[in-house]
Amino acid sequence: MEYVTIGNLEIQFIPLLVMLFETILISSLVIGWYFGARRLNIDLHHWMVYGATPVHAIIWFLWMLPAVLRSLPRALQDPIPRIFPLLHWTSGLIALILSISITITFLLNKDIPLGLLRRIRPFMIVTIICWTIAFVLGIYIFLNFKIDTVSEYSSSIWEFL
């Protein structure tokens, strides 16, 4: 695994990249909600959601799914100490499935009848809640398991003098 050293921290490169992309995605969803859906700028809201969903799906299939498949057998052997990754994976999968389903539903129904919107809205709320839970747990997992501290002596310039 490749590492990036920032100060005295050694950070796994791909998890850092995923965390940066996911931060951008959740920020764009918040922008799409606040400046789009909340202020009735539906085009902005749809643009943000239609952009974030496929990017998140690509990240999920390329990085998260293989990582889950590698770690799942070990996590299921002793689930209590690994409850946070299990909750992260579950809430993230629910958010992904719902966001893809909602996106496809609205892409197929461009005029968005009010009755459809009323039926789908609870799923939108569950999606954003699951995505937020997965994001917060992802930050927790990233900070606790993907970052190591580099010894002061190994990177000291005095070693070379």
JSON list of C-alpha atoms in Angstrom, two decimals:
[
{"chain": "A", "resi": 1, "resn": "MET", "atom": "CA", "xyz": [0.00, 0.00, 0.00]},
{"chain": "A", "resi": 2, "resn": "GLU", "atom": "CA", "xyz": [1.32, 3.43, -0.95]},
{"chain": "A", "resi": 3, "resn": "TYR", "atom": "CA", "xyz": [1.58, 6.08, 1.76]},
{"chain": "A", "resi": 4, "resn": "VAL", "atom": "CA", "xyz": [1.64, 9.85, 1.73]},
{"chain": "A", "resi": 5, "resn": "THR", "atom": "CA", "xyz": [3.64, 11.53, 4.48]},
{"chain": "A", "resi": 6, "resn": "ILE", "atom": "CA", "xyz": [2.27, 14.81, 5.77]},
{"chain": "A", "resi": 7, "resn": "GLY", "atom": "CA", "xyz": [4.21, 16.17, 8.73]},
{"chain": "A", "resi": 8, "resn": "ASN", "atom": "CA", "xyz": [4.66, 13.24, 11.07]},
{"chain": "A", "resi": 9, "resn": "LEU", "atom": "CA", "xyz": [1.64, 11.34, 9.67]},
{"chain": "A", "resi": 10, "resn": "GLU", "atom": "CA", "xyz": [1.78, 8.49, 7.22]},
{"chain": "A", "resi": 11, "resn": "ILE", "atom": "CA", "xyz": [-1.56, 8.24, 5.41]},
{"chain": "A", "resi": 12, "resn": "GLN", "atom": "CA", "xyz": [-2.63, 5.43, 3.09]},
{"chain": "A", "resi": 13, "resn": "PHE", "atom": "CA", "xyz": [-2.91, 7.03, -0.35]},
{"chain": "A", "resi": 14, "resn": "ILE", "atom": "CA", "xyz": [-6.04, 5.39, -1.81]},
{"chain": "A", "resi": 15, "resn": "PRO", "atom": "CA", "xyz": [-8.15, 5.80, 1.36]},
{"chain": "A", "resi": 16, "resn": "LEU", "atom": "CA", "xyz": [-7.02, 9.45, 1.45]},
{"chain": "A", "resi": 17, "resn": "LEU", "atom": "CA", "xyz": [-8.11, 9.88, -2.17]},
{"chain": "A", "resi": 18, "resn": "VAL", "atom": "CA", "xyz": [-11.47, 8.18, -1.48]},
{"chain": "A", "resi": 19, "resn": "MET", "atom": "CA", "xyz": [-12.01, 10.38, 1.59]},
{"chain": "A", "resi": 20, "resn": "LEU", "atom": "CA", "xyz": [-11.30, 13.52, -0.45]},
{"chain": "A", "resi": 21, "resn": "PHE", "atom": "CA", "xyz": [-13.70, 12.45, -3.23]},
{"chain": "A", "resi": 22, "resn": "GLU", "atom": "CA", "xyz": [-16.42, 11.51, -0.73]},
{"chain": "A", "resi": 23, "resn": "THR", "atom": "CA", "xyz": [-16.00, 14.86, 1.04]},
{"chain": "A", "resi": 24, "resn": "ILE", "atom": "CA", "xyz": [-16.48, 16.63, -2.30]},
{"chain": "A", "resi": 25, "resn": "LEU", "atom": "CA", "xyz": [-19.52, 14.46, -3.08]},
{"chain": "A", "resi": 26, "resn": "ILE", "atom": "CA", "xyz": [-21.26, 15.03, 0.24]},
{"chain": "A", "resi": 27, "resn": "SER", "atom": "CA", "xyz": [-20.46, 18.75, 0.00]},
{"chain": "A", "resi": 28, "resn": "SER", "atom": "CA", "xyz": [-22.02, 18.90, -3.47]},
{"chain": "A", "resi": 29, "resn": "LEU", "atom": "CA", "xyz": [-25.12, 17.10, -2.15]},
{"chain": "A", "resi": 30, "resn": "VAL", "atom": "CA", "xyz": [-25.44, 19.63, 0.68]},
{"chain": "A", "resi": 31, "resn": "ILE", "atom": "CA", "xyz": [-25.02, 22.49, -1.83]},
{"chain": "A", "resi": 32, "resn": "GLY", "atom": "CA", "xyz": [-27.60, 20.82, -4.10]},
{"chain": "A", "resi": 33, "resn": "TRP", "atom": "CA", "xyz": [-30.00, 20.52, -1.21]},
{"chain": "A", "resi": 34, "resn": "TYR", "atom": "CA", "xyz": [-29.48, 23.98, 0.31]},
{"chain": "A", "resi": 35, "resn": "PHE", "atom": "CA", "xyz": [-29.23, 26.06, -2.86]},
{"chain": "A", "resi": 36, "resn": "GLY", "atom": "CA", "xyz": [-31.26, 23.72, -5.05]},
{"chain": "A", "resi": 37, "resn": "ALA", "atom": "CA", "xyz": [-34.12, 21.78, -3.49]},
{"chain": "A", "resi": 38, "resn": "ARG", "atom": "CA", "xyz": [-34.63, 24.08, -0.51]},
{"chain": "A", "resi": 39, "resn": "ARG", "atom": "CA", "xyz": [-34.78, 27.21, -2.69]},
{"chain": "A", "resi": 40, "resn": "LEU", "atom": "CA", "xyz": [-36.71, 25.46, -5.46]},
{"chain": "A", "resi": 41, "resn": "ASN", "atom": "CA", "xyz": [-33.82, 25.54, -7.93]},
{"chain": "A", "resi": 42, "resn": "ILE", "atom": "CA", "xyz": [-34.60, 21.97, -8.93]},
{"chain": "A", "resi": 43, "resn": "ASP", "atom": "CA", "xyz": [-32.20, 22.00, -11.90]},
{"chain": "A", "resi": 44, "resn": "LEU", "atom": "CA", "xyz": [-29.24, 22.68, -9.58]},
{"chain": "A", "resi": 45, "resn": "HIS", "atom": "CA", "xyz": [-30.45, 19.98, -7.19]},
{"chain": "A", "resi": 46, "resn": "HIS", "atom": "CA", "xyz": [-30.76, 17.43, -10.00]},
{"chain": "A", "resi": 47, "resn": "TRP", "atom": "CA", "xyz": [-27.41, 18.42, -11.48]},
{"chain": "A", "resi": 48, "resn": "MET", "atom": "CA", "xyz": [-25.69, 17.79, -8.13]},
{"chain": "A", "resi": 49, "resn": "VAL", "atom": "CA", "xyz": [-27.50, 14.51, -7.46]},
{"chain": "A", "resi": 50, "resn": "TYR", "atom": "CA", "xyz": [-27.11, 13.20, -11.01]},
{"chain": "A", "resi": 51, "resn": "GLY", "atom": "CA", "xyz": [-23.40, 14.04, -10.84]},
{"chain": "A", "resi": 52, "resn": "ALA", "atom": "CA", "xyz": [-22.70, 12.66, -7.35]},
{"chain": "A", "resi": 53, "resn": "THR", "atom": "CA", "xyz": [-24.54, 9.34, -7.78]},
{"chain": "A", "resi": 54, "resn": "PRO", "atom": "CA", "xyz": [-22.50, 7.86, -10.66]},
{"chain": "A", "resi": 55, "resn": "VAL", "atom": "CA", "xyz": [-19.19, 9.14, -9.21]},
{"chain": "A", "resi": 56, "resn": "HIS", "atom": "CA", "xyz": [-20.04, 7.55, -5.86]},
{"chain": "A", "resi": 57, "resn": "ALA", "atom": "CA", "xyz": [-21.08, 4.31, -7.60]},
{"chain": "A", "resi": 58, "resn": "ILE", "atom": "CA", "xyz": [-17.77, 4.17, -9.49]},
{"chain": "A", "resi": 59, "resn": "ILE", "atom": "CA", "xyz": [-15.77, 4.76, -6.29]},
{"chain": "A", "resi": 60, "resn": "TRP", "atom": "CA", "xyz": [-17.86, 2.14, -4.50]},
{"chain": "A", "resi": 61, "resn": "PHE", "atom": "CA", "xyz": [-17.37, -0.54, -7.15]},
{"chain": "A", "resi": 62, "resn": "LEU", "atom": "CA", "xyz": [-13.65, 0.17, -7.70]},
{"chain": "A", "resi": 63, "resn": "TRP", "atom": "CA", "xyz": [-12.49, 0.61, -4.10]},
{"chain": "A", "resi": 64, "resn": "MET", "atom": "CA", "xyz": [-15.13, 0.00, -1.45]},
{"chain": "A", "resi": 65, "resn": "LEU", "atom": "CA", "xyz": [-16.63, -3.26, -2.70]},
{"chain": "A", "resi": 66, "resn": "PRO", "atom": "CA", "xyz": [-13.25, -5.04, -3.02]},
{"chain": "A", "resi": 67, "resn": "ALA", "atom": "CA", "xyz": [-12.20, -3.72, 0.41]},
{"chain": "A", "resi": 68, "resn": "VAL", "atom": "CA", "xyz": [-15.45, -4.99, 1.95]},
{"chain": "A", "resi": 69, "resn": "LEU", "atom": "CA", "xyz": [-15.11, -8.39, 0.30]},
{"chain": "A", "resi": 70, "resn": "ARG", "atom": "CA", "xyz": [-11.55, -8.71, 1.66]},
{"chain": "A", "resi": 71, "resn": "SER", "atom": "CA", "xyz": [-12.52, -7.69, 5.19]},
{"chain": "A", "resi": 72, "resn": "LEU", "atom": "CA", "xyz": [-16.01, -9.15, 5.55]},
{"chain": "A", "resi": 73, "resn": "PRO", "atom": "CA", "xyz": [-15.07, -12.72, 6.55]},
{"chain": "A", "resi": 74, "resn": "ARG", "atom": "CA", "xyz": [-12.81, -11.45, 9.35]},
{"chain": "A", "resi": 75, "resn": "ALA", "atom": "CA", "xyz": [-15.44, -8.92, 10.46]},
{"chain": "A", "resi": 76, "resn": "LEU", "atom": "CA", "xyz": [-18.18, -11.55, 10.61]},
{"chain": "A", "resi": 77, "resn": "GLN", "atom": "CA", "xyz": [-16.05, -13.90, 12.74]},
{"chain": "A", "resi": 78, "resn": "ASP", "atom": "CA", "xyz": [-16.03, -11.37, 15.56]},
{"chain": "A", "resi": 79, "resn": "PRO", "atom": "CA", "xyz": [-18.60, -8.65, 14.73]},
{"chain": "A", "resi": 80, "resn": "ILE", "atom": "CA", "xyz": [-18.77, -6.72, 18.02]},
{"chain": "A", "resi": 81, "resn": "PRO", "atom": "CA", "xyz": [-15.30, -5.10, 17.85]},
{"chain": "A", "resi": 82, "resn": "ARG", "atom": "CA", "xyz": [-15.85, -4.45, 14.14]},
{"chain": "A", "resi": 83, "resn": "ILE", "atom": "CA", "xyz": [-19.30, -2.94, 14.50]},
{"chain": "A", "resi": 84, "resn": "PHE", "atom": "CA", "xyz": [-18.28, 0.44, 13.03]},
{"chain": "A", "resi": 85, "resn": "PRO", "atom": "CA", "xyz": [-17.00, -1.00, 9.74]},
{"chain": "A", "resi": 86, "resn": "LEU", "atom": "CA", "xyz": [-20.09, -3.23, 9.51]},
{"chain": "A", "resi": 87, "resn": "LEU", "atom": "CA", "xyz": [-22.39, -0.24, 10.09]},
{"chain": "A", "resi": 88, "resn": "HIS", "atom": "CA", "xyz": [-20.34, 1.82, 7.61]},
{"chain": "A", "resi": 89, "resn": "TRP", "atom": "CA", "xyz": [-20.64, -0.85, 4.92]},
{"chain": "A", "resi": 90, "resn": "THR", "atom": "CA", "xyz": [-24.36, -1.43, 5.54]},
{"chain": "A", "resi": 91, "resn": "SER", "atom": "CA", "xyz": [-25.39, 2.23, 5.61]},
{"chain": "A", "resi": 92, "resn": "GLY", "atom": "CA", "xyz": [-23.19, 2.97, 2.59]},
{"chain": "A", "resi": 93, "resn": "LEU", "atom": "CA", "xyz": [-24.72, 0.12, 0.59]},
{"chain": "A", "resi": 94, "resn": "ILE", "atom": "CA", "xyz": [-28.26, 1.23, 1.49]},
{"chain": "A", "resi": 95, "resn": "ALA", "atom": "CA", "xyz": [-27.42, 4.81, 0.47]},
{"chain": "A", "resi": 96, "resn": "LEU", "atom": "CA", "xyz": [-25.92, 3.66, -2.83]},
{"chain": "A", "resi": 97, "resn": "ILE", "atom": "CA", "xyz": [-28.86, 1.42, -3.75]},
{"chain": "A", "resi": 98, "resn": "LEU", "atom": "CA", "xyz": [-31.41, 4.09, -2.85]},
{"chain": "A", "resi": 99, "resn": "SER", "atom": "CA", "xyz": [-29.55, 6.90, -4.63]},
{"chain": "A", "resi": 100, "resn": "ILE", "atom": "CA", "xyz": [-29.21, 4.86, -7.82]},
{"chain": "A", "resi": 101, "resn": "SER", "atom": "CA", "xyz": [-32.89, 3.85, -7.64]},
{"chain": "A", "resi": 102, "resn": "ILE", "atom": "CA", "xyz": [-34.09, 7.42, -7.04]},
{"chain": "A", "resi": 103, "resn": "THR", "atom": "CA", "xyz": [-31.84, 8.81, -9.77]},
{"chain": "A", "resi": 104, "resn": "ILE", "atom": "CA", "xyz": [-33.10, 6.27, -12.32]},
{"chain": "A", "resi": 105, "resn": "THR", "atom": "CA", "xyz": [-36.71, 6.91, -11.26]},
{"chain": "A", "resi": 106, "resn": "PHE", "atom": "CA", "xyz": [-36.39, 10.66, -11.87]},
{"chain": "A", "resi": 107, "resn": "LEU", "atom": "CA", "xyz": [-34.39, 10.24, -15.06]},
{"chain": "A", "resi": 108, "resn": "LEU", "atom": "CA", "xyz": [-37.23, 8.12, -16.45]},
{"chain": "A", "resi": 109, "resn": "ASN", "atom": "CA", "xyz": [-39.89, 10.59, -15.23]},
{"chain": "A", "resi": 110, "resn": "LYS", "atom": "CA", "xyz": [-38.55, 13.96, -16.41]},
{"chain": "A", "resi": 111, "resn": "ASP", "atom": "CA", "xyz": [-41.79, 15.83, -15.64]},
{"chain": "A", "resi": 112, "resn": "ILE", "atom": "CA", "xyz": [-41.73, 14.59, -11.99]},
{"chain": "A", "resi": 113, "resn": "PRO", "atom": "CA", "xyz": [-45.41, 14.33, -11.10]},
{"chain": "A", "resi": 114, "resn": "LEU", "atom": "CA", "xyz": [-46.23, 15.60, -7.60]},
{"chain": "A", "resi": 115, "resn": "GLY", "atom": "CA", "xyz": [-47.63, 12.20, -6.56]},
{"chain": "A", "resi": 116, "resn": "LEU", "atom": "CA", "xyz": [-44.34, 10.51, -7.47]},
{"chain": "A", "resi": 117, "resn": "LEU", "atom": "CA", "xyz": [-42.37, 13.16, -5.60]},
{"chain": "A", "resi": 118, "resn": "ARG", "atom": "CA", "xyz": [-44.48, 12.60, -2.46]},
{"chain": "A", "resi": 119, "resn": "ARG", "atom": "CA", "xyz": [-43.92, 8.83, -2.61]},
{"chain": "A", "resi": 120, "resn": "ILE", "atom": "CA", "xyz": [-40.16, 9.12, -3.24]},
{"chain": "A", "resi": 121, "resn": "ARG", "atom": "CA", "xyz": [-39.40, 11.91, -0.73]},
{"chain": "A", "resi": 122, "resn": "PRO", "atom": "CA", "xyz": [-39.15, 9.57, 2.32]},
{"chain": "A", "resi": 123, "resn": "PHE", "atom": "CA", "xyz": [-36.62, 7.47, 0.38]},
{"chain": "A", "resi": 124, "resn": "MET", "atom": "CA", "xyz": [-34.63, 10.65, -0.35]},
{"chain": "A", "resi": 125, "resn": "ILE", "atom": "CA", "xyz": [-34.50, 11.43, 3.36]},
{"chain": "A", "resi": 126, "resn": "VAL", "atom": "CA", "xyz": [-33.43, 7.88, 4.24]},
{"chain": "A", "resi": 127, "resn": "THR", "atom": "CA", "xyz": [-30.77, 8.07, 1.51]},
{"chain": "A", "resi": 128, "resn": "ILE", "atom": "CA", "xyz": [-29.25, 11.27, 2.85]},
{"chain": "A", "resi": 129, "resn": "ILE", "atom": "CA", "xyz": [-29.36, 9.93, 6.43]},
{"chain": "A", "resi": 130, "resn": "CYS", "atom": "CA", "xyz": [-27.64, 6.68, 5.40]},
{"chain": "A", "resi": 131, "resn": "TRP", "atom": "CA", "xyz": [-25.08, 8.55, 3.30]},
{"chain": "A", "resi": 132, "resn": "THR", "atom": "CA", "xyz": [-24.32, 10.87, 6.24]},
{"chain": "A", "resi": 133, "resn": "ILE", "atom": "CA", "xyz": [-23.97, 7.94, 8.66]},
{"chain": "A", "resi": 134, "resn": "ALA", "atom": "CA", "xyz": [-21.66, 6.14, 6.23]},
{"chain": "A", "resi": 135, "resn": "PHE", "atom": "CA", "xyz": [-19.63, 9.33, 5.73]},
{"chain": "A", "resi": 136, "resn": "VAL", "atom": "CA", "xyz": [-19.21, 10.02, 9.46]},
{"chain": "A", "resi": 137, "resn": "LEU", "atom": "CA", "xyz": [-18.28, 6.39, 10.14]},
{"chain": "A", "resi": 138, "resn": "GLY", "atom": "CA", "xyz": [-15.90, 6.54, 7.16]},
{"chain": "A", "resi": 139, "resn": "ILE", "atom": "CA", "xyz": [-14.16, 9.55, 8.71]},
{"chain": "A", "resi": 140, "resn": "TYR", "atom": "CA", "xyz": [-13.91, 7.68, 12.03]},
{"chain": "A", "resi": 141, "resn": "ILE", "atom": "CA", "xyz": [-12.45, 4.57, 10.35]},
{"chain": "A", "resi": 142, "resn": "PHE", "atom": "CA", "xyz": [-10.08, 6.68, 8.26]},
{"chain": "A", "resi": 143, "resn": "LEU", "atom": "CA", "xyz": [-8.75, 8.63, 11.24]},
{"chain": "A", "resi": 144, "resn": "ASN", "atom": "CA", "xyz": [-8.33, 5.54, 13.40]},
{"chain": "A", "resi": 145, "resn": "PHE", "atom": "CA", "xyz": [-7.08, 2.92, 10.96]},
{"chain": "A", "resi": 146, "resn": "LYS", "atom": "CA", "xyz": [-5.63, 4.58, 7.85]},
{"chain": "A", "resi": 147, "resn": "ILE", "atom": "CA", "xyz": [-3.24, 7.06, 9.47]},
{"chain": "A", "resi": 148, "resn": "ASP", "atom": "CA", "xyz": [-0.01, 6.14, 11.27]},
{"chain": "A", "resi": 149, "resn": "THR", "atom": "CA", "xyz": [2.39, 8.36, 13.16]},
{"chain": "A", "resi": 150, "resn": "VAL", "atom": "CA", "xyz": [5.96, 8.45, 11.90]},
{"chain": "A", "resi": 151, "resn": "SER", "atom": "CA", "xyz": [8.67, 8.23, 14.52]},
{"chain": "A", "resi": 152, "resn": "GLU", "atom": "CA", "xyz": [10.45, 11.53, 15.17]},
{"chain": "A", "resi": 153, "resn": "TYR", "atom": "CA", "xyz": [13.83, 9.85, 14.88]},
{"chain": "A", "resi": 154, "resn": "SER", "atom": "CA", "xyz": [13.27, 8.25, 11.48]},
{"chain": "A", "resi": 155, "resn": "SER", "atom": "CA", "xyz": [12.59, 11.56, 9.75]},
{"chain": "A", "resi": 156, "resn": "SER", "atom": "CA", "xyz": [15.00, 13.73, 11.72]},
{"chain": "A", "resi": 157, "resn": "ILE", "atom": "CA", "xyz": [17.57, 15.66, 9.71]},
{"chain": "A", "resi": 158, "resn": "TRP", "atom": "CA", "xyz": [20.05, 15.18, 12.58]},
{"chain": "A", "resi": 159, "resn": "GLU", "atom": "CA", "xyz": [20.27, 11.49, 11.66]},
{"chain": "A", "resi": 160, "resn": "PHE", "atom": "CA", "xyz": [22.08, 12.37, 8.46]},
{"chain": "A", "resi": 161, "resn": "LEU", "atom": "CA", "xyz": [24.55, 14.88, 9.94]}
]
